[in-house]
Amino acid sequence: MKVLVSTDIEGIAGVFHPEQTRPGNAEYEAARRCMTHEANAAVEGAFDGGASQVWVNDSHGGFRNLLPDAFDARAHLVLGKPRTLGMMAGLEASPERVFMIGYHACAQSRGILAHTINSFAFARVALDGEEVGEAALYGRLAEERGARVALLTGDDVFGAQTLPLFPGARFVCVKTAHGYSSGITETPAAACDAIRRAAKEVVQSASSERWAPRPRDACGSLRCELRVQTSALADLFCQWPTLERIDAVTLASDAPGIEHVVRTLNCLSAMSFMLR
C-alpha cells in the first residue's frame, strides 16, 4: 500500500502563534522540528502497518519547512514550490491512502490559527454554497485522484469540521482550541506516539475496508465563491478573466472540477503578494 502524508504546521502540537509559523526566528525553528517529528511519526506508523511506500508532502508556506535528515530513510519527501497539486503533490504516484497531519480549521472559525490557504487574502471560500477549508478542498482532490483520506490530526475544531466530510477517517486531536492563539496542547512526544499508533492501525485495517473512490469531477461544474479581505484584493483578482465580481469583496467563478478550483485559488494567493 502507498501512503501520502500531507503536513501543515498550524495543527501541530505546541503551535499557537503566527510567529511559530514564519521562518526567521527561534520559535519557528522549534515548530518546524515538531512538524517534522509528527510527520515522521505518521511515516513510521504507516510502515509499521505494512505500507510499501510513503511520500511526505511539505504543505506549509514555501513548502520547505521539513528537516529531511530527521526522517525515516524509507520516506520520499516532496518539497518546494510551485507545484501543480499544491498540498496534495504526491498524488501523481497514485497512493491508496492520504494522511493530513497538522491541519487546521477554516477561515473565521474558532480553531487555532484558523485560515484557508492565505490569511492575508481569503476570508471565506465556498463550493456550491458550502464553506470549505484546506482539508475539504484537498481531501476532495485526493478522492478524485483515487485516494482515501484515512487519517487527520490537528485541534478539536478542525476535527469537528472535517471528520464528517470523510466517513471512516481516523482523527487524532493534539490540542484543544480556546481561541485563535490559545488552548491546551499535548506534548510533542505524546502527539507523536498517538499519531504513530493511529497510522499503523489505519494501514493495517485498510486491506479489509471497502471503499469506492469518487470519480474524477463526478459532480460536474462547481461554483466557487471567494470572499477576500479587502476591495483592493478584489480589484487585483478580477484581472483573472474567469472571475465574476459579486460585490466589493466577493468573487465567483464556475470550474469544471476541484483541481481547477485548487489551482485557481493557489494562483490568486500568489498574486496577492503584489499588495503586501
Short mmCIF file of N, CA, C and O in Angstrom, two decimals, residues 107-216:
data_model
loop_
_atom_site.label_atom_id
_atom_site.label_comp_id
_atom_site.label_asym_id
_atom_site.label_seq_id
_atom_site.Cartn_x
_atom_site.Cartn_y
_atom_site.Cartn_z
N ALA A 107 -11.03 29.38 7.63
CA ALA A 107 -11.00 30.81 7.94
C ALA A 107 -12.22 31.25 8.74
O ALA A 107 -13.34 30.79 8.51
N GLN A 108 -11.99 32.15 9.69
CA GLN A 108 -13.01 32.78 10.51
C GLN A 108 -13.80 31.80 11.37
O GLN A 108 -14.92 32.08 11.79
N SER A 109 -13.20 30.65 11.64
CA SER A 109 -13.75 29.76 12.66
C SER A 109 -12.92 29.93 13.93
O SER A 109 -11.97 30.72 13.96
N ARG A 110 -13.23 29.18 14.98
CA ARG A 110 -12.59 29.40 16.28
C ARG A 110 -11.40 28.48 16.52
O ARG A 110 -10.94 28.35 17.64
N GLY A 111 -10.90 27.87 15.48
CA GLY A 111 -9.75 27.00 15.62
C GLY A 111 -8.45 27.78 15.78
O GLY A 111 -8.37 28.98 15.48
N ILE A 112 -7.44 27.08 16.26
CA ILE A 112 -6.12 27.69 16.45
C ILE A 112 -5.51 28.02 15.09
O ILE A 112 -5.41 27.16 14.21
N LEU A 113 -5.14 29.30 14.91
CA LEU A 113 -4.52 29.79 13.68
C LEU A 113 -5.36 29.45 12.45
O LEU A 113 -4.83 29.18 11.36
N ALA A 114 -6.68 29.49 12.61
CA ALA A 114 -7.59 29.11 11.53
C ALA A 114 -7.48 30.06 10.35
O ALA A 114 -7.43 31.29 10.50
N HIS A 115 -7.43 29.49 9.15
CA HIS A 115 -7.41 30.25 7.91
C HIS A 115 -7.67 29.29 6.76
O HIS A 115 -7.70 28.08 6.96
N THR A 116 -7.82 29.83 5.57
CA THR A 116 -7.96 29.00 4.38
C THR A 116 -6.98 29.48 3.32
O THR A 116 -7.16 30.57 2.75
N ILE A 117 -5.93 28.74 3.14
CA ILE A 117 -4.88 28.93 2.13
C ILE A 117 -4.03 30.16 2.39
O ILE A 117 -2.80 30.07 2.49
N ASN A 118 -4.65 31.33 2.51
CA ASN A 118 -3.90 32.58 2.62
C ASN A 118 -4.69 33.53 3.49
O ASN A 118 -5.69 34.11 3.06
N SER A 119 -4.24 33.73 4.72
CA SER A 119 -5.00 34.55 5.67
C SER A 119 -4.98 36.02 5.31
O SER A 119 -5.89 36.77 5.67
N PHE A 120 -3.96 36.47 4.59
CA PHE A 120 -3.90 37.86 4.14
C PHE A 120 -4.96 38.13 3.08
O PHE A 120 -5.55 39.21 3.03
N ALA A 121 -5.23 37.14 2.24
CA ALA A 121 -6.08 37.37 1.07
C ALA A 121 -7.51 36.87 1.21
O ALA A 121 -8.45 37.55 0.79
N PHE A 122 -7.70 35.67 1.76
CA PHE A 122 -9.00 34.99 1.68
C PHE A 122 -9.71 34.99 3.04
O PHE A 122 -9.18 34.52 4.03
N ALA A 123 -10.95 35.49 3.04
CA ALA A 123 -11.78 35.46 4.25
C ALA A 123 -12.71 34.26 4.26
O ALA A 123 -13.07 33.76 5.33
N ARG A 124 -13.13 33.80 3.08
CA ARG A 124 -14.06 32.68 3.01
C ARG A 124 -14.01 32.07 1.62
O ARG A 124 -13.95 32.79 0.62
N VAL A 125 -14.01 30.75 1.57
CA VAL A 125 -14.11 30.03 0.30
C VAL A 125 -15.31 29.09 0.40
O VAL A 125 -15.46 28.37 1.41
N ALA A 126 -16.15 29.08 -0.61
CA ALA A 126 -17.32 28.19 -0.62
C ALA A 126 -17.42 27.48 -1.96
O ALA A 126 -17.12 28.07 -3.01
N LEU A 127 -17.84 26.23 -1.92
CA LEU A 127 -18.12 25.45 -3.12
C LEU A 127 -19.60 25.12 -3.15
O LEU A 127 -20.12 24.51 -2.20
N ASP A 128 -20.26 25.56 -4.20
CA ASP A 128 -21.70 25.33 -4.33
C ASP A 128 -22.45 25.72 -3.05
O ASP A 128 -23.36 25.02 -2.58
N GLY A 129 -22.02 26.84 -2.46
CA GLY A 129 -22.69 27.39 -1.29
C GLY A 129 -22.22 26.86 0.05
O GLY A 129 -22.63 27.39 1.09
N GLU A 130 -21.36 25.84 0.07
CA GLU A 130 -20.88 25.26 1.32
C GLU A 130 -19.46 25.75 1.61
O GLU A 130 -18.56 25.59 0.78
N GLU A 131 -19.27 26.35 2.79
CA GLU A 131 -17.94 26.84 3.15
C GLU A 131 -16.96 25.68 3.28
O GLU A 131 -17.29 24.62 3.82
N VAL A 132 -15.75 25.88 2.77
CA VAL A 132 -14.73 24.83 2.80
C VAL A 132 -13.41 25.40 3.28
O VAL A 132 -13.12 26.58 3.10
N GLY A 133 -12.61 24.52 3.89
CA GLY A 133 -11.26 24.86 4.27
C GLY A 133 -10.28 24.06 3.43
O GLY A 133 -10.64 23.37 2.48
N GLU A 134 -9.03 24.12 3.83
CA GLU A 134 -7.99 23.44 3.06
C GLU A 134 -8.20 21.92 3.04
O GLU A 134 -8.01 21.28 1.99
N ALA A 135 -8.58 21.35 4.16
CA ALA A 135 -8.77 19.90 4.21
C ALA A 135 -9.90 19.45 3.29
O ALA A 135 -9.79 18.43 2.60
N ALA A 136 -10.98 20.21 3.25
CA ALA A 136 -12.10 19.85 2.37
C ALA A 136 -11.70 19.95 0.91
O ALA A 136 -12.02 19.07 0.10
N LEU A 137 -10.99 21.02 0.55
CA LEU A 137 -10.56 21.20 -0.84
C LEU A 137 -9.60 20.11 -1.27
O LEU A 137 -9.79 19.44 -2.29
N TYR A 138 -8.56 19.92 -0.47
CA TYR A 138 -7.51 18.98 -0.88
C TYR A 138 -7.93 17.53 -0.65
O TYR A 138 -7.49 16.63 -1.38
N GLY A 139 -8.79 17.29 0.33
CA GLY A 139 -9.29 15.94 0.52
C GLY A 139 -10.16 15.51 -0.64
O GLY A 139 -10.09 14.36 -1.10
N ARG A 140 -10.95 16.42 -1.15
CA ARG A 140 -11.78 16.10 -2.32
C ARG A 140 -10.89 15.86 -3.54
O ARG A 140 -11.16 14.95 -4.34
N LEU A 141 -9.83 16.65 -3.67
CA LEU A 141 -8.89 16.43 -4.76
C LEU A 141 -8.26 15.04 -4.66
O LEU A 141 -8.14 14.32 -5.66
N ALA A 142 -7.87 14.65 -3.45
CA ALA A 142 -7.29 13.32 -3.25
C ALA A 142 -8.27 12.23 -3.65
O ALA A 142 -7.91 11.26 -4.34
N GLU A 143 -9.52 12.37 -3.23
CA GLU A 143 -10.53 11.36 -3.54
C GLU A 143 -10.75 11.24 -5.04
O GLU A 143 -10.92 10.13 -5.57
N GLU A 144 -10.77 12.36 -5.72
CA GLU A 144 -10.99 12.32 -7.16
C GLU A 144 -9.79 11.75 -7.90
O GLU A 144 -9.91 11.35 -9.07
N ARG A 145 -8.65 11.68 -7.22
CA ARG A 145 -7.47 11.03 -7.79
C ARG A 145 -7.37 9.57 -7.35
O ARG A 145 -6.39 8.90 -7.64
N GLY A 146 -8.39 9.10 -6.63
CA GLY A 146 -8.45 7.69 -6.28
C GLY A 146 -7.89 7.32 -4.92
O GLY A 146 -7.77 6.14 -4.60
N ALA A 147 -7.56 8.31 -4.07
CA ALA A 147 -7.01 8.04 -2.75
C ALA A 147 -8.06 8.31 -1.67
O ALA A 147 -8.91 9.20 -1.82
N ARG A 148 -7.99 7.57 -0.59
CA ARG A 148 -8.92 7.77 0.52
C ARG A 148 -8.24 8.56 1.63
O ARG A 148 -7.12 8.24 2.05
N VAL A 149 -8.91 9.60 2.13
CA VAL A 149 -8.42 10.34 3.31
C VAL A 149 -8.68 9.46 4.52
O VAL A 149 -9.83 9.17 4.87
N ALA A 150 -7.58 9.02 5.17
CA ALA A 150 -7.71 7.99 6.20
C ALA A 150 -7.31 8.46 7.59
O ALA A 150 -7.72 7.86 8.58
N LEU A 151 -6.51 9.53 7.70
CA LEU A 151 -6.03 9.98 9.00
C LEU A 151 -5.93 11.49 8.99
O LEU A 151 -5.39 12.09 8.05
N LEU A 152 -6.46 12.12 10.06
CA LEU A 152 -6.44 13.56 10.24
C LEU A 152 -5.87 13.89 11.60
O LEU A 152 -6.20 13.20 12.58
N THR A 153 -5.05 14.93 11.71
CA THR A 153 -4.58 15.38 13.03
C THR A 153 -4.62 16.90 13.08
O THR A 153 -4.41 17.58 12.08
N GLY A 154 -4.88 17.42 14.27
CA GLY A 154 -4.95 18.87 14.47
C GLY A 154 -5.71 19.17 15.74
O GLY A 154 -5.77 18.34 16.66
N ASP A 155 -6.35 20.35 15.80
CA ASP A 155 -7.09 20.70 17.01
C ASP A 155 -8.53 20.20 16.94
O ASP A 155 -8.98 19.66 15.92
N ASP A 156 -9.25 20.38 18.04
CA ASP A 156 -10.60 19.84 18.14
C ASP A 156 -11.58 20.50 17.17
O ASP A 156 -12.49 19.85 16.65
N VAL A 157 -11.40 21.80 16.90
CA VAL A 157 -12.29 22.48 15.97
C VAL A 157 -12.10 21.94 14.56
O VAL A 157 -13.06 21.69 13.84
N PHE A 158 -10.85 21.74 14.17
CA PHE A 158 -10.57 21.13 12.87
C PHE A 158 -11.22 19.75 12.77
O PHE A 158 -11.83 19.42 11.75
N GLY A 159 -11.10 18.95 13.81
CA GLY A 159 -11.69 17.62 13.78
C GLY A 159 -13.20 17.66 13.61
O GLY A 159 -13.77 16.91 12.81
N ALA A 160 -13.86 18.54 14.36
CA ALA A 160 -15.32 18.64 14.28
C ALA A 160 -15.77 19.09 12.89
O ALA A 160 -16.80 18.64 12.38
N GLN A 161 -15.01 19.99 12.26
CA GLN A 161 -15.35 20.46 10.92
C GLN A 161 -15.13 19.40 9.85
O GLN A 161 -15.91 19.29 8.90
N THR A 162 -14.07 18.61 10.01
CA THR A 162 -13.55 17.82 8.90
C THR A 162 -13.97 16.36 8.92
O THR A 162 -14.21 15.76 7.86
N LEU A 163 -14.07 15.76 10.08
CA LEU A 163 -14.40 14.33 10.14
C LEU A 163 -15.69 13.97 9.39
O LEU A 163 -15.73 12.94 8.71
N PRO A 164 -16.74 14.78 9.49
CA PRO A 164 -17.96 14.41 8.76
C PRO A 164 -17.78 14.35 7.24
O PRO A 164 -18.57 13.71 6.55
N LEU A 165 -16.74 15.00 6.73
CA LEU A 165 -16.52 15.02 5.29
C LEU A 165 -15.90 13.73 4.77
O LEU A 165 -15.99 13.43 3.58
N PHE A 166 -15.25 12.98 5.68
CA PHE A 166 -14.51 11.79 5.27
C PHE A 166 -14.90 10.61 6.17
O PHE A 166 -14.17 10.25 7.10
N PRO A 167 -16.07 10.02 5.92
CA PRO A 167 -16.55 8.91 6.76
C PRO A 167 -15.51 7.79 6.82
O PRO A 167 -14.94 7.39 5.81
N GLY A 168 -15.27 7.33 8.04
CA GLY A 168 -14.32 6.25 8.24
C GLY A 168 -12.92 6.71 8.53
O GLY A 168 -12.06 5.90 8.91
N ALA A 169 -12.63 8.01 8.37
CA ALA A 169 -11.29 8.50 8.67
C ALA A 169 -11.05 8.51 10.17
O ALA A 169 -11.99 8.63 10.96
N ARG A 170 -9.81 8.40 10.57
CA ARG A 170 -9.39 8.44 11.97
C ARG A 170 -8.89 9.84 12.30
O ARG A 170 -8.21 10.47 11.50
N PHE A 171 -9.23 10.35 13.49
CA PHE A 171 -8.79 11.68 13.91
C PHE A 171 -7.98 11.58 15.20
O PHE A 171 -8.41 10.94 16.15
N VAL A 172 -6.82 12.23 15.21
CA VAL A 172 -6.01 12.35 16.41
C VAL A 172 -6.00 13.83 16.81
O VAL A 172 -5.50 14.68 16.07
N CYS A 173 -6.57 14.13 17.97
CA CYS A 173 -6.63 15.50 18.47
C CYS A 173 -5.36 15.78 19.30
O CYS A 173 -5.16 15.15 20.33
N VAL A 174 -4.55 16.71 18.83
CA VAL A 174 -3.30 17.00 19.54
C VAL A 174 -3.38 18.28 20.37
O VAL A 174 -2.47 18.56 21.15
N LYS A 175 -4.48 19.04 20.22
CA LYS A 175 -4.66 20.23 21.07
C LYS A 175 -6.12 20.67 21.02
O LYS A 175 -6.87 20.32 20.08
N THR A 176 -6.52 21.42 22.05
CA THR A 176 -7.89 21.91 22.17
C THR A 176 -7.86 23.42 22.09
O THR A 176 -7.12 24.08 22.83
N ALA A 177 -8.66 24.00 21.21
CA ALA A 177 -8.66 25.44 20.98
C ALA A 177 -9.47 26.16 22.04
O ALA A 177 -10.61 25.78 22.33
N HIS A 178 -8.90 27.22 22.60
CA HIS A 178 -9.64 28.17 23.41
C HIS A 178 -9.87 29.47 22.65
O HIS A 178 -10.64 30.32 23.07
N GLY A 179 -9.19 29.63 21.54
CA GLY A 179 -9.30 30.81 20.70
C GLY A 179 -8.30 30.70 19.57
O GLY A 179 -7.68 29.66 19.37
N TYR A 180 -8.12 31.81 18.86
CA TYR A 180 -7.25 31.80 17.69
C TYR A 180 -5.80 31.45 18.05
O TYR A 180 -5.11 30.78 17.28
N SER A 181 -5.34 31.88 19.19
CA SER A 181 -3.95 31.63 19.55
C SER A 181 -3.80 31.18 21.00
O SER A 181 -2.83 31.53 21.68
N SER A 182 -4.75 30.39 21.47
CA SER A 182 -4.65 29.85 22.82
C SER A 182 -5.38 28.52 22.92
O SER A 182 -6.27 28.23 22.12
N GLY A 183 -4.97 27.72 23.91
CA GLY A 183 -5.61 26.43 24.11
C GLY A 183 -4.76 25.51 24.94
O GLY A 183 -3.84 25.94 25.63
N ILE A 184 -5.07 24.23 24.89
CA ILE A 184 -4.35 23.20 25.65
C ILE A 184 -3.76 22.22 24.64
O ILE A 184 -4.44 21.80 23.71
N THR A 185 -2.50 21.86 24.83
CA THR A 185 -1.83 21.00 23.87
C THR A 185 -1.29 19.73 24.52
O THR A 185 -0.92 19.73 25.71
N GLU A 186 -1.24 18.66 23.75
CA GLU A 186 -0.46 17.50 24.14
C GLU A 186 1.03 17.85 24.01
O GLU A 186 1.40 18.78 23.28
N THR A 187 1.88 17.13 24.68
CA THR A 187 3.31 17.32 24.48
C THR A 187 3.69 16.78 23.11
O THR A 187 2.99 15.91 22.56
N PRO A 188 4.79 17.25 22.54
CA PRO A 188 5.22 16.69 21.25
C PRO A 188 5.40 15.17 21.29
O PRO A 188 5.01 14.47 20.35
N ALA A 189 5.95 14.65 22.37
CA ALA A 189 6.17 13.21 22.47
C ALA A 189 4.84 12.46 22.48
O ALA A 189 4.68 11.43 21.79
N ALA A 190 3.87 12.95 23.25
CA ALA A 190 2.57 12.29 23.32
C ALA A 190 1.85 12.36 21.98
O ALA A 190 1.21 11.39 21.54
N ALA A 191 1.95 13.51 21.31
CA ALA A 191 1.31 13.65 20.00
C ALA A 191 1.91 12.67 19.00
O ALA A 191 1.19 12.00 18.25
N CYS A 192 3.22 12.57 18.99
CA CYS A 192 3.89 11.65 18.06
C CYS A 192 3.51 10.20 18.33
O CYS A 192 3.28 9.41 17.40
N ASP A 193 3.45 9.84 19.60
CA ASP A 193 3.07 8.46 19.94
C ASP A 193 1.66 8.15 19.44
O ASP A 193 1.41 7.07 18.88
N ALA A 194 0.74 9.08 19.65
CA ALA A 194 -0.65 8.86 19.22
C ALA A 194 -0.76 8.78 17.70
O ALA A 194 -1.50 7.95 17.16
N ILE A 195 -0.03 9.63 17.01
CA ILE A 195 -0.06 9.62 15.55
C ILE A 195 0.55 8.33 15.01
O ILE A 195 0.02 7.72 14.07
N ARG A 196 1.65 7.90 15.60
CA ARG A 196 2.30 6.66 15.15
C ARG A 196 1.36 5.47 15.29
O ARG A 196 1.22 4.66 14.37
N ARG A 197 0.68 5.38 16.43
CA ARG A 197 -0.25 4.26 16.66
C ARG A 197 -1.41 4.31 15.68
O ARG A 197 -1.80 3.30 15.10
N ALA A 198 -1.97 5.51 15.50
CA ALA A 198 -3.12 5.64 14.60
C ALA A 198 -2.74 5.30 13.17
O ALA A 198 -3.50 4.62 12.45
N ALA A 199 -1.59 5.77 12.72
CA ALA A 199 -1.15 5.49 11.36
C ALA A 199 -0.97 4.00 11.13
O ALA A 199 -1.37 3.45 10.10
N LYS A 200 -0.38 3.33 12.10
CA LYS A 200 -0.20 1.88 11.98
C LYS A 200 -1.54 1.16 11.87
O LYS A 200 -1.74 0.31 10.99
N GLU A 201 -2.47 1.54 12.74
CA GLU A 201 -3.78 0.87 12.74
C GLU A 201 -4.57 1.15 11.47
O GLU A 201 -5.26 0.26 10.94
N VAL A 202 -4.46 2.38 10.95
CA VAL A 202 -5.17 2.72 9.72
C VAL A 202 -4.68 1.88 8.55
O VAL A 202 -5.48 1.36 7.76
N VAL A 203 -3.37 1.74 8.42
CA VAL A 203 -2.83 0.96 7.31
C VAL A 203 -3.14 -0.52 7.50
O VAL A 203 -3.50 -1.22 6.54
N GLN A 204 -3.04 -1.01 8.72
CA GLN A 204 -3.34 -2.43 8.97
C GLN A 204 -4.78 -2.78 8.60
O GLN A 204 -5.05 -3.86 8.08
N SER A 205 -5.69 -1.86 8.87
CA SER A 205 -7.10 -2.15 8.62
C SER A 205 -7.52 -1.88 7.18
O SER A 205 -8.62 -2.27 6.77
N ALA A 206 -6.64 -1.24 6.41
CA ALA A 206 -7.03 -0.81 5.07
C ALA A 206 -7.37 -1.98 4.16
O ALA A 206 -8.24 -1.86 3.29
N SER A 207 -6.69 -3.10 4.33
CA SER A 207 -6.92 -4.24 3.43
C SER A 207 -8.32 -4.81 3.55
O SER A 207 -8.83 -5.43 2.61
N SER A 208 -8.97 -4.59 4.69
CA SER A 208 -10.31 -5.14 4.88
C SER A 208 -11.41 -4.13 4.60
O SER A 208 -12.59 -4.45 4.69
N GLU A 209 -11.04 -2.90 4.26
CA GLU A 209 -12.03 -1.85 4.03
C GLU A 209 -12.52 -1.88 2.58
O GLU A 209 -11.74 -2.10 1.65
N ARG A 210 -13.79 -1.62 2.43
CA ARG A 210 -14.37 -1.48 1.10
C ARG A 210 -14.67 -0.01 0.87
O ARG A 210 -15.39 0.62 1.65
N TRP A 211 -14.08 0.53 -0.16
CA TRP A 211 -14.26 1.96 -0.43
C TRP A 211 -14.14 2.21 -1.91
O TRP A 211 -13.18 1.76 -2.57
N ALA A 212 -15.11 2.92 -2.48
CA ALA A 212 -15.08 3.26 -3.90
C ALA A 212 -14.67 4.71 -4.04
O ALA A 212 -15.31 5.61 -3.48
N PRO A 213 -13.59 4.98 -4.76
CA PRO A 213 -13.15 6.37 -4.92
C PRO A 213 -14.17 7.20 -5.67
O PRO A 213 -14.91 6.69 -6.52
N ARG A 214 -14.21 8.49 -5.35
CA ARG A 214 -15.09 9.42 -6.05
C ARG A 214 -14.58 9.57 -7.49
O ARG A 214 -13.40 9.85 -7.72
N PRO A 215 -15.42 9.38 -8.50
CA PRO A 215 -14.97 9.57 -9.88
C PRO A 215 -14.49 11.00 -10.09
O PRO A 215 -15.03 11.94 -9.51
N ARG A 216 -13.42 11.16 -10.86
CA ARG A 216 -12.89 12.48 -11.08
C ARG A 216 -13.95 13.39 -11.69
O ARG A 216 -14.63 13.05 -12.65
#
